[in-house]
Short mmCIF file of C-alpha atoms in Angstrom, two decimals:
data_model
loop_
_atom_site.label_atom_id
_atom_site.label_comp_id
_atom_site.label_asym_id
_atom_site.label_seq_id
_atom_site.Cartn_x
_atom_site.Cartn_y
_atom_site.Cartn_z
CA MET J 58 -12.09 119.13 -11.97
CA GLU J 59 -15.46 118.64 -11.61
CA SER J 60 -18.06 115.93 -12.39
CA SER J 61 -21.18 114.12 -11.54
CA CYS J 62 -21.86 110.46 -10.74
CA ALA J 63 -24.30 108.30 -12.35
CA ASN J 64 -26.18 109.00 -8.88
CA GLY J 65 -26.34 112.42 -9.70
CA SER J 66 -24.03 113.45 -6.34
CA LYS J 67 -20.46 115.55 -7.27
CA MET J 68 -17.32 114.88 -7.50
CA TYR J 69 -14.72 116.91 -7.13
CA ALA J 70 -10.69 116.50 -7.59
CA LEU J 71 -7.51 118.45 -8.01
CA CYS J 72 -4.26 118.91 -7.66
CA TRP J 73 -2.69 121.94 -5.58
CA ASN J 74 1.12 122.71 -5.51
CA ASP J 75 2.17 124.77 -2.59
CA ARG J 76 5.37 123.20 -1.40
CA LYS J 77 4.88 119.74 -3.20
CA PRO J 78 1.89 118.16 -5.11
CA LYS J 79 -1.13 117.81 -2.98
CA THR J 80 -3.76 115.81 -4.44
CA ILE J 81 -7.05 115.73 -3.19
CA THR J 82 -10.59 113.66 -4.11
CA SER J 83 -13.39 114.37 -2.84
CA ASN J 84 -17.13 114.24 -3.18
CA ARG J 85 -18.31 117.44 -1.10
CA GLY J 86 -16.39 120.27 -1.85
CA THR J 87 -16.03 123.61 -3.92
CA THR J 88 -13.73 124.87 -6.64
CA LEU J 89 -14.25 128.39 -5.78
CA PRO J 90 -11.54 130.22 -4.31
CA GLY J 91 -9.95 130.68 -0.57
CA SER J 92 -7.92 132.64 0.44
CA ASP J 93 -4.08 132.30 -0.34
CA SER J 94 -1.60 130.40 1.66
CA VAL J 95 0.58 132.82 3.33
CA ARG J 96 4.49 131.62 3.36
CA VAL J 97 7.22 134.12 5.00
CA ARG J 98 10.41 133.49 3.11
CA HIS J 99 14.02 135.53 4.04
CA ARG J 100 17.04 136.28 1.78
CA ARG J 101 19.97 137.95 1.77
CA VAL J 102 20.59 141.85 0.59
CA ASP J 103 24.06 143.20 0.07
CA THR J 104 23.49 146.58 0.06
CA GLY J 105 27.20 148.17 -0.78
CA GLY J 106 28.85 145.56 1.41
CA GLU J 107 26.43 145.63 4.14
CA ILE J 108 24.52 142.23 3.83
CA ARG J 109 20.89 142.30 5.33
CA THR J 110 18.07 139.63 5.78
CA GLU J 111 15.09 140.92 4.15
CA ARG J 112 11.41 139.10 4.76
CA TYR J 113 8.64 139.24 2.63
CA GLU J 114 5.79 137.05 2.33
CA LYS J 115 4.78 134.64 -0.56
CA ARG J 116 1.42 134.48 -1.59
CA ILE J 117 0.24 131.04 -3.05
CA PRO J 118 -3.42 131.13 -4.63
CA ARG J 119 -5.33 127.96 -3.44
CA PRO J 120 -9.63 126.88 -3.68
CA TYR J 121 -11.06 126.48 -0.56
CA MET J 122 -11.53 123.29 -0.18
CA VAL J 123 -7.95 122.67 0.34
CA GLU J 124 -7.96 125.66 2.23
CA ILE J 125 -10.91 123.63 4.54
CA PHE J 126 -9.01 120.37 4.23
CA PHE J 127 -5.62 122.09 5.20
CA ARG J 128 -7.82 124.23 8.71
CA TYR J 129 -8.66 120.62 10.35
CA PHE J 130 -6.07 118.41 9.34
CA SER J 131 -4.69 118.40 12.24
CA THR J 132 -7.34 116.65 13.87
CA ILE J 133 -6.48 113.78 12.32
CA ASP J 134 -2.53 114.01 13.17
CA VAL J 135 -4.01 114.39 16.91
CA HIS J 136 -6.04 111.68 17.05
CA ASP J 137 -3.25 109.65 15.37
CA HIS J 138 -0.99 110.55 18.02
CA TYR J 139 -3.24 109.57 20.53
CA ARG J 140 -4.25 106.49 19.35
CA GLN J 141 -0.38 105.40 18.09
CA GLY J 142 1.48 107.54 20.08
CA SER J 143 0.05 107.53 23.24
CA LEU J 144 -1.84 103.45 23.45
CA GLU J 145 0.04 101.86 20.92
CA MET J 146 -1.86 99.16 20.90
CA GLU J 147 -0.92 98.28 17.44
CA ARG J 148 3.11 98.18 19.06
CA GLN J 149 2.34 96.03 22.32
CA TRP J 150 0.04 93.13 21.03
CA LEU J 151 2.65 91.09 18.92
CA THR J 152 0.70 89.40 16.21
CA HIS J 153 0.73 88.22 13.23
CA SER J 154 -3.42 87.63 12.81
CA TRP J 155 -4.52 90.03 10.94
CA ALA J 156 -7.94 90.46 12.85
CA HIS J 157 -6.21 90.91 16.24
CA ARG J 158 -4.66 93.98 14.31
CA ILE J 159 -7.66 94.94 13.07
CA PHE J 160 -9.15 94.95 15.99
CA ALA J 161 -6.90 96.86 17.92
CA THR J 162 -6.71 99.34 15.40
CA THR J 163 -10.33 99.73 16.20
CA LEU J 164 -10.62 99.54 19.63
CA GLY J 165 -7.78 102.36 19.86
CA MET J 166 -10.31 104.43 17.86
CA VAL J 167 -13.09 103.59 20.06
CA ILE J 168 -11.09 104.40 23.45
CA VAL J 169 -9.64 107.51 21.74
CA ASP J 170 -13.45 108.50 19.99
CA SER J 171 -14.69 108.26 23.84
CA TYR J 172 -11.92 110.43 25.47
CA LEU J 173 -12.39 113.22 22.45
CA ALA J 174 -16.22 113.05 23.33
CA TYR J 175 -15.58 113.22 27.00
CA GLN J 176 -13.72 116.32 26.71
CA HIS J 177 -15.67 117.81 24.11
CA GLU J 178 -19.03 117.11 26.89
CA THR J 179 -17.00 118.23 30.03
CA LYS J 180 -16.13 121.42 28.01
CA SER J 181 -19.31 122.15 26.09
CA ASN J 182 -21.44 121.56 29.37
CA ASN J 183 -19.30 123.72 31.47
CA ILE J 184 -18.46 120.86 34.27
CA VAL J 185 -16.24 122.73 36.70
CA ALA J 186 -16.88 119.39 39.80
CA CYS J 187 -15.47 117.02 36.92
CA SER J 188 -12.40 118.42 35.55
CA THR J 189 -10.73 116.83 32.66
CA VAL J 190 -7.87 114.27 32.83
CA ALA J 191 -5.03 113.16 30.54
CA PHE J 192 -5.18 110.13 28.11
CA ASP J 193 -3.29 108.65 29.89
CA GLU J 194 -5.18 108.95 33.12
CA PHE J 195 -8.93 108.32 30.97
CA ALA J 196 -7.68 105.52 29.38
CA SER J 197 -6.61 103.56 32.57
CA ARG J 198 -10.00 104.74 34.30
CA LEU J 199 -11.89 103.24 31.05
CA ALA J 200 -9.99 100.17 31.52
CA HIS J 201 -10.91 99.57 35.05
CA GLN J 202 -14.16 100.17 35.09
CA LEU J 203 -14.84 97.85 31.64
CA ASN J 204 -12.63 94.99 33.81
CA PHE J 205 -14.54 95.50 37.40
CA ASN J 206 -17.75 97.09 36.98
CA ASP J 207 -19.06 98.32 39.60
CA TYR J 208 -22.43 98.80 38.42
CA LEU J 209 -23.99 95.54 38.40
CA ALA J 210 -27.20 96.60 36.44
CA GLY J 211 -29.63 93.72 36.54
CA SER J 212 -31.01 92.36 32.75
CA VAL J 213 -34.16 92.28 31.57
CA ARG J 214 -35.83 89.11 30.28
CA ARG J 215 -39.67 88.51 28.91
CA ASP J 216 -41.71 86.56 31.88
CA GLY J 217 -45.24 85.30 30.90
CA ASN J 218 -47.79 85.38 34.16
CA ALA J 219 -50.40 82.89 34.71
CA ASP J 220 -52.72 85.87 32.94
CA GLY J 221 -50.72 85.33 29.74
CA ASP J 222 -49.40 88.85 30.08
CA ILE J 223 -46.10 89.41 29.16
CA ASP J 224 -43.47 91.54 31.52
CA ASP J 225 -40.68 93.17 31.90
CA VAL J 226 -38.98 91.42 34.80
CA SER J 227 -35.46 92.55 36.33
CA VAL J 228 -32.91 89.68 36.91
CA PRO J 229 -30.49 90.83 39.30
CA SER J 230 -26.94 89.95 38.27
CA THR J 231 -24.50 88.01 39.62
CA ARG J 232 -20.81 87.53 39.87
CA PHE J 233 -18.15 84.84 39.97
#
């Protein structure tokens, strides 16, 4: 089903049945047909007392929107695996406070996104000297760098001179 909102943008709603019904609501896509979903099936065939297994393909037509959805759906699973399976902040941080749960989830998403950005940058820039590290090692290094900041950046404050001009003055940071 295709509809338009009050501001003129299009909305799509569709239900597609492969193994079980899947419903999608989206503000982007098309209702044009996509490539068929192909499932390999097996059946036993009795030919004169000899039973053999026959393979065949079951083709299920699907819209292009569903094809695109399932092409990139695994990306969400990978992100969730890093956040919930490897990092496990929500499971390790036992709290009843909803604010702490939201913070833990958001922090986990930021850590996973930074790791995926790191992987993308090292691969796309062909950085050989800085080989990619595993997620656990990346998270460990990130936590260490956030706790023990080796980069001592000075803060900048606005200061007035004797002539009345305002200049930026670098103030060295101090560690306690």
